[in-house]
Short mmCIF file of C-alpha atoms and ligand atoms in Angstrom, two decimals:
data_model
loop_
_atom_site.label_atom_id
_atom_site.label_comp_id
_atom_site.label_asym_id
_atom_site.label_seq_id
_atom_site.Cartn_x
_atom_site.Cartn_y
_atom_site.Cartn_z
CA MET A 1 -0.14 -0.01 -0.13
CA ASN A 2 1.42 3.65 -1.70
CA ASP A 3 2.45 4.82 2.65
CA ALA A 4 0.76 8.87 1.71
CA ALA A 5 -2.76 7.44 2.16
CA LYS A 6 -1.31 6.14 5.32
CA ARG A 7 -3.38 7.07 8.42
CA CYS A 8 -2.86 5.85 12.06
CA GLY A 9 -3.96 7.41 15.37
CA PHE A 10 -4.99 6.79 19.01
CA ILE A 11 -8.05 6.68 20.31
CA ALA A 12 -7.97 6.52 24.02
CA VAL A 13 -10.91 4.90 25.65
CA LEU A 14 -12.77 6.31 29.30
CA GLY A 15 -15.01 5.97 31.50
CA GLN A 16 -16.76 4.59 34.83
CA PRO A 17 -15.35 1.17 36.60
CA ASN A 18 -17.27 -0.74 34.20
CA ALA A 19 -18.85 0.92 31.73
CA GLY A 20 -17.85 -1.88 28.85
CA LYS A 21 -14.42 0.27 28.12
CA SER A 22 -12.23 -3.16 27.24
CA THR A 23 -14.97 -5.17 25.64
CA LEU A 24 -15.19 -2.31 23.67
CA VAL A 25 -11.47 -2.49 22.77
CA ASN A 26 -11.76 -6.61 22.46
CA ALA A 27 -14.59 -6.29 20.08
CA PHE A 28 -12.53 -4.15 17.86
CA VAL A 29 -9.08 -5.77 18.31
CA GLY A 30 -11.02 -8.69 17.68
CA SER A 31 -9.51 -10.94 20.63
CA LYS A 32 -8.91 -10.26 24.23
CA VAL A 33 -6.28 -8.06 24.83
CA SER A 34 -7.44 -6.57 27.97
CA ILE A 35 -9.61 -8.87 30.59
CA VAL A 36 -12.97 -8.36 31.51
CA SER A 37 -15.00 -8.85 34.10
CA PRO A 38 -18.44 -8.09 36.04
CA LYS A 39 -16.80 -6.20 38.99
CA VAL A 40 -15.25 -2.71 38.65
CA GLN A 41 -11.37 -1.74 38.35
CA THR A 42 -11.15 -5.10 36.62
CA THR A 43 -8.31 -2.67 34.14
CA ARG A 44 -5.59 -1.87 36.39
CA ARG A 45 -3.13 -0.08 33.73
CA ARG A 46 -3.15 1.28 30.31
CA ILE A 47 -3.45 -1.53 27.51
CA LEU A 48 -3.60 -0.59 24.50
CA GLY A 49 -5.11 -2.46 21.87
CA LEU A 50 -4.38 -2.51 18.14
CA THR A 51 -6.42 -3.25 14.80
CA ILE A 52 -6.85 -2.08 10.85
CA HIS A 53 -9.38 -0.82 9.53
CA GLU A 54 -8.63 -0.30 5.42
CA GLN A 55 -5.24 2.29 5.19
CA THR A 56 -5.74 3.21 8.96
CA GLN A 57 -4.53 1.90 12.17
CA LEU A 58 -6.53 2.28 14.96
CA ILE A 59 -4.67 2.25 18.30
CA PHE A 60 -7.40 1.81 21.42
CA VAL A 61 -5.59 3.49 24.56
CA ASP A 62 -7.62 1.56 27.50
CA THR A 63 -7.84 2.64 30.51
CA PRO A 64 -8.61 1.93 34.42
CA GLY A 65 -11.81 3.15 35.03
CA ILE A 66 -11.99 6.99 36.49
CA PHE A 67 -13.95 6.98 40.29
CA THR A 68 -13.10 8.82 43.29
CA PRO A 69 -9.54 7.49 44.27
CA LYS A 70 -8.92 7.06 48.10
CA ARG A 71 -5.79 3.65 47.86
CA SER A 72 -2.17 5.16 46.46
CA LEU A 73 -3.34 1.77 43.89
CA GLU A 74 -6.73 3.35 42.59
CA LYS A 75 -4.78 7.16 42.75
CA SER A 76 -2.61 5.67 40.21
CA MET A 77 -5.20 3.78 37.49
CA VAL A 78 -6.79 7.46 37.52
CA LYS A 79 -3.86 8.86 37.12
CA THR A 80 -3.02 6.18 34.53
CA ALA A 81 -6.98 6.66 33.10
CA LEU A 82 -6.76 10.80 32.49
CA GLU A 83 -3.02 10.61 31.38
CA ALA A 84 -4.02 8.27 28.31
CA ARG A 85 -6.58 12.01 26.93
CA GLN A 86 -2.70 13.44 26.60
CA GLY A 87 -1.94 13.04 22.30
CA ALA A 88 -5.14 11.08 21.46
CA ASP A 89 -6.45 12.01 18.10
CA LYS A 90 -10.04 10.93 19.62
CA VAL A 91 -11.43 10.54 23.62
CA LEU A 92 -14.49 8.15 23.20
CA LEU A 93 -15.65 8.00 26.47
CA ILE A 94 -17.90 5.55 27.28
CA VAL A 95 -20.67 5.28 29.58
CA ASP A 96 -23.54 2.69 30.36
CA ALA A 97 -26.18 3.49 29.02
CA ARG A 98 -28.80 1.23 32.32
CA GLN A 99 -27.22 3.10 34.75
CA LYS A 100 -30.45 4.72 37.01
CA SER A 101 -28.48 7.94 37.21
CA PHE A 102 -26.47 9.37 35.72
CA GLU A 103 -24.36 11.71 37.84
CA ALA A 104 -21.23 10.14 37.82
CA SER A 105 -20.66 10.43 34.19
CA PHE A 106 -21.40 13.99 34.39
CA ALA A 107 -18.74 14.84 36.88
CA VAL A 108 -16.07 12.16 34.65
CA LEU A 109 -17.38 14.44 32.10
CA LYS A 110 -16.20 17.99 34.92
CA GLN A 111 -13.03 16.45 35.18
CA LEU A 112 -12.40 16.03 31.66
CA GLY A 113 -12.84 19.91 31.17
CA GLU A 114 -13.49 21.85 27.97
CA HIS A 115 -10.82 21.18 25.46
CA GLN A 116 -10.80 18.90 24.05
CA SER A 117 -13.39 17.35 22.45
CA ILE A 118 -15.14 13.49 23.34
CA VAL A 119 -17.63 11.37 21.52
CA LEU A 120 -19.87 9.55 23.20
CA VAL A 121 -20.77 5.63 24.03
CA LEU A 122 -23.38 5.00 24.87
CA ASN A 123 -23.15 1.07 25.76
CA LYS A 124 -24.99 -1.80 26.32
CA ILE A 125 -28.47 -0.41 24.75
CA ASP A 126 -28.96 -4.08 24.69
CA LEU A 127 -29.85 -3.88 28.08
CA ILE A 128 -32.89 -0.72 27.19
CA ASP A 129 -35.82 0.55 25.96
CA ARG A 130 -34.62 2.22 22.02
CA GLN A 131 -37.19 5.30 23.14
CA ARG A 132 -35.34 5.58 26.68
CA LEU A 133 -31.65 5.89 24.39
CA LEU A 134 -33.50 9.57 23.35
CA ALA A 135 -34.05 11.12 26.83
CA ILE A 136 -30.39 9.42 27.72
CA ILE A 137 -28.95 11.31 25.64
CA GLN A 138 -30.47 14.66 25.89
CA LYS A 139 -29.03 14.49 29.32
CA PHE A 140 -26.30 14.83 28.20
CA GLN A 141 -26.48 18.24 25.89
CA ALA A 142 -25.25 20.45 28.17
CA PHE A 143 -22.29 19.19 27.46
CA PRO A 144 -20.22 21.01 24.64
CA GLN A 145 -17.61 18.66 24.90
CA ILE A 146 -19.47 16.25 23.02
CA SER A 147 -18.90 15.81 20.17
CA ASP A 148 -20.81 12.66 18.56
CA THR A 149 -22.45 10.83 19.69
CA PHE A 150 -22.70 7.21 19.13
CA MET A 151 -25.50 3.93 20.62
CA ILE A 152 -23.60 0.21 21.24
CA SER A 153 -23.29 -3.20 22.51
CA ALA A 154 -20.01 -3.20 22.71
CA LEU A 155 -20.77 -7.34 23.96
CA THR A 156 -23.10 -7.37 20.85
CA GLY A 157 -21.01 -6.25 17.92
CA GLU A 158 -24.25 -4.00 17.75
CA GLY A 159 -22.91 -0.09 16.30
CA VAL A 160 -19.26 -1.90 16.74
CA SER A 161 -18.33 -1.71 12.81
CA ASP A 162 -19.89 1.62 12.46
CA LEU A 163 -18.36 2.95 15.32
CA LEU A 164 -14.56 1.73 14.09
CA GLN A 165 -15.55 2.90 10.66
CA TRP A 166 -16.31 6.63 11.54
CA LEU A 167 -13.11 7.20 13.49
CA ALA A 168 -11.00 5.08 10.57
CA VAL A 169 -11.40 8.00 8.77
CA ARG A 170 -10.59 11.21 10.98
CA MET A 171 -7.32 9.52 11.97
CA PRO A 172 -4.11 11.83 11.15
CA GLN A 173 -2.42 10.55 7.67
CA SER A 174 0.99 8.98 9.30
CA PRO A 175 2.71 5.50 8.95
CA TRP A 176 1.55 2.87 10.41
CA LEU A 177 3.11 2.23 14.38
CA TYR A 178 3.37 -1.04 14.42
CA PRO A 179 3.48 -4.54 12.71
CA GLU A 180 0.23 -4.95 11.03
CA ASP A 181 -0.22 -8.43 12.80
CA GLN A 182 0.37 -6.84 16.25
CA MET A 183 -3.13 -6.76 18.55
CA THR A 184 -1.39 -4.64 21.31
CA ASP A 185 1.84 -3.49 23.15
CA LEU A 186 1.86 -6.38 26.25
CA PRO A 187 4.36 -8.29 26.49
CA LEU A 188 3.08 -11.81 26.06
CA ARG A 189 4.51 -12.86 30.00
CA LEU A 190 2.25 -9.98 31.09
CA TRP A 191 -0.11 -10.19 29.20
CA ALA A 192 -0.72 -14.08 30.58
CA ALA A 193 -0.90 -12.37 34.45
CA GLU A 194 -4.03 -10.54 32.46
CA ILE A 195 -5.74 -13.60 31.72
CA THR A 196 -5.10 -15.64 35.28
CA ARG A 197 -6.36 -12.57 37.22
CA GLU A 198 -8.59 -12.49 35.41
CA GLN A 199 -9.66 -15.78 36.23
CA LEU A 200 -9.23 -15.37 40.16
CA VAL A 201 -11.64 -12.52 39.54
CA LEU A 202 -13.89 -14.35 38.16
CA GLN A 203 -13.82 -17.33 40.40
CA LEU A 204 -13.25 -15.85 43.36
CA GLU A 205 -15.76 -12.89 43.65
CA HIS A 206 -16.47 -11.10 46.48
CA GLU A 207 -13.72 -13.39 48.09
CA LEU A 208 -10.55 -12.49 46.19
CA PRO A 209 -8.24 -9.43 48.31
CA TYR A 210 -8.94 -6.49 46.61
CA GLU A 211 -4.73 -6.72 46.62
CA THR A 212 -3.89 -9.58 44.92
CA TYR A 213 -2.08 -9.13 41.90
CA VAL A 214 -0.29 -11.91 39.48
CA GLU A 215 3.14 -11.81 38.07
CA THR A 216 4.55 -14.98 35.58
CA GLU A 217 7.75 -15.85 37.22
CA THR A 218 9.71 -18.21 34.21
CA TRP A 219 8.89 -18.59 30.92
CA GLU A 220 9.78 -21.79 28.95
CA ASN A 221 9.29 -22.79 24.99
CA PHE A 222 9.88 -25.73 24.48
CA GLU A 223 10.57 -27.18 20.32
CA ASN A 224 7.38 -29.07 19.91
CA GLY A 225 6.15 -25.61 19.87
CA SER A 226 4.91 -26.00 24.56
CA VAL A 227 5.61 -23.47 26.56
CA LYS A 228 5.42 -23.61 30.18
CA ILE A 229 5.18 -21.06 32.23
CA GLN A 230 5.27 -19.96 36.32
CA GLN A 231 3.65 -17.62 37.69
CA ALA A 232 3.13 -16.31 41.27
CA VAL A 233 -0.25 -15.39 42.73
CA VAL A 234 0.80 -11.79 45.24
CA VAL A 235 -1.87 -11.52 47.96
CA ALA A 236 -0.84 -8.78 51.37
CA ARG A 237 -1.40 -11.47 53.30
CA LEU A 238 -0.85 -14.98 54.87
CA ALA A 239 -4.43 -15.00 55.86
CA GLN A 240 -5.59 -14.54 52.00
CA LYS A 241 -3.58 -17.49 51.72
CA GLY A 242 -6.31 -19.63 51.76
CA ILE A 243 -8.79 -18.24 50.49
CA ILE A 244 -6.92 -18.43 47.30
CA LEU A 245 -5.65 -22.10 47.32
CA GLY A 246 -10.19 -22.71 48.66
CA ARG A 247 -10.33 -26.59 50.09
CA GLN A 248 -7.24 -29.18 49.29
CA GLY A 249 -6.32 -26.67 47.03
CA GLN A 250 -9.39 -27.07 44.26
CA ARG A 251 -9.52 -23.71 43.89
CA ILE A 252 -5.92 -23.01 42.84
CA LYS A 253 -6.78 -25.65 41.04
CA ALA A 254 -9.59 -24.30 39.01
CA ILE A 255 -8.12 -21.28 38.75
CA SER A 256 -5.51 -22.18 36.50
CA GLN A 257 -6.83 -24.69 35.12
CA ARG A 258 -10.10 -22.51 33.20
CA ALA A 259 -6.77 -19.51 32.71
CA ARG A 260 -4.61 -22.42 30.84
CA ILE A 261 -7.31 -23.23 28.58
CA GLU A 262 -7.67 -19.20 27.62
CA MET A 263 -4.07 -18.79 27.45
CA GLU A 264 -4.78 -22.00 24.24
CA LYS A 265 -6.83 -21.12 23.01
CA HIS A 266 -5.05 -17.23 22.18
CA LEU A 267 -1.80 -18.56 21.49
CA GLY A 268 -1.81 -21.44 19.30
CA HIS A 269 -0.37 -24.30 21.78
CA PRO A 270 -0.27 -26.52 24.80
CA VAL A 271 0.71 -25.21 28.40
CA HIS A 272 1.31 -26.36 30.85
CA LEU A 273 1.04 -23.49 33.99
CA PHE A 274 1.75 -23.22 37.11
CA LEU A 275 0.79 -21.53 39.92
CA PHE A 276 1.33 -20.96 43.14
CA VAL A 277 0.90 -18.14 46.13
CA LYS A 278 3.64 -16.09 47.19
CA VAL A 279 2.74 -13.54 50.66
CA THR A 280 4.22 -10.03 49.80
CA ASP A 281 3.14 -7.69 52.41
CA ASP A 282 1.75 -4.09 52.10
CA TRP A 283 2.36 -4.49 48.23
CA MET A 284 0.29 -1.93 47.47
CA ASP A 285 2.29 0.85 49.21
CA LYS A 286 5.71 0.30 47.49
CA PRO A 287 6.15 1.82 44.21
CA HIS A 288 8.57 -0.22 43.34
CA LEU A 289 5.69 -3.43 43.60
CA LEU A 290 3.23 -0.55 42.06
CA ARG A 291 6.36 -0.68 38.54
CA GLU A 292 7.08 -5.22 38.73
CA ALA A 293 2.92 -5.21 38.91
CA GLY A 294 3.03 -2.73 36.22
CA ILE A 295 0.54 -0.57 37.69
CA LEU A 296 3.57 2.70 37.96
CA ASP A 297 5.33 2.87 34.25
CA SER A 298 8.30 4.67 36.22
N1 LIG B 1 -25.33 -6.64 28.04
C1 LIG B 1 -24.19 -6.02 28.19
N2 LIG B 1 -22.94 -6.28 29.08
C2 LIG B 1 -21.65 -5.42 28.79
C3 LIG B 1 -21.31 -4.55 27.38
N3 LIG B 1 -20.30 -4.90 27.57
C4 LIG B 1 -19.67 -4.90 28.69
N4 LIG B 1 -20.66 -5.18 29.29
C5 LIG B 1 -20.75 -6.37 30.48
O1 LIG B 1 -19.90 -5.67 31.41
C6 LIG B 1 -19.27 -5.83 32.85
C7 LIG B 1 -18.18 -5.03 32.00
O2 LIG B 1 -17.60 -4.74 31.08
P1 LIG B 1 -15.51 -4.32 31.42
O3 LIG B 1 -15.20 -4.54 29.98
O4 LIG B 1 -14.50 -5.15 32.35
O5 LIG B 1 -15.53 -2.69 31.94
P2 LIG B 1 -14.44 -1.98 32.42
O6 LIG B 1 -15.14 -0.57 31.45
O7 LIG B 1 -13.53 -2.61 31.26
O8 LIG B 1 -14.33 -2.27 33.44
P3 LIG B 1 -12.78 -1.22 34.45
O9 LIG B 1 -11.47 -2.33 33.73
O10 LIG B 1 -13.21 -2.12 35.79
O11 LIG B 1 -12.98 -0.14 34.48
C8 LIG B 1 -18.71 -7.17 31.97
O12 LIG B 1 -19.16 -8.41 33.03
C9 LIG B 1 -18.96 -6.89 31.00
O13 LIG B 1 -19.96 -8.28 30.54
C10 LIG B 1 -22.99 -4.61 26.21
O14 LIG B 1 -22.31 -4.17 25.20
N5 LIG B 1 -23.65 -5.56 26.83
MG1 LIG B 2 -11.50 -2.39 31.93
#
């Protein structure tokens, strides 16, 4: 393709926790680059999802949800989200259209300010009736920074390709910044850690200690194509170890099994996954450990 015809740009994907940001980025990319769960604060770091549409390479920046942070991990997550706007060619604000009150979304809009235009994306329209959508759109009219509004379901895919097409032709002319077949900037070791964390979130639900994170300790590729991955599930207190292990280790076994299947699905070859639990006191208040967990960049 003629380089002069190419386009490439960054699209920041912002919104409250649980709005469906990661589901949407995965839908754009057509693969699970970012983990998804029914719980808030699933995404803890900035993750790029890359896709090509005709002459355009679109670089979606998935972010942690924006909310009022209290703990240091939360503060760094919200900071990461707000910083994703810098240098973005378009900013999408994903809003869960099913919410009863939109006050929290209005607060996010106020926080984002008026200097950068925002594309409002009402998500989860599969869950509400169309009549309500018009009334919701009217509620957002008080914000002049909203340049356009889309209504989508990231889960069913409704409206997603229209939005992709719309974004693609609005990206600046530029050579592509990433190789054509690359889907994310996340190194495989971190991606695999995220896949295991997704299973922890899904299988432990409210029992999962907030502080838990996963670290890939070793990664060995074998000649027959299979891979051996050893990961630590890091918890803050000894008492939390038992929650992760479950009775006779049944829970960690189930987590490991599901995570392995997910990894194999995406990697396309057999995975031997070994999980163990490690206790590290109060890691969330220690910047060097936050950095190790990929939450602080520098
Ligand atoms: N019905 C329906 N559910 C959706 C839709 N989009 C996302 N979800 C669900 O909403 C939940 C949250 O989705 P995520 O993609 O993890 O949300 P997020 O905005 O990335 O959340 P954080 O990372 O915590 O900020 C999951 O259970 C998704 O399956 C949608 O269009 N329709
Ligand atoms: Mg997310």
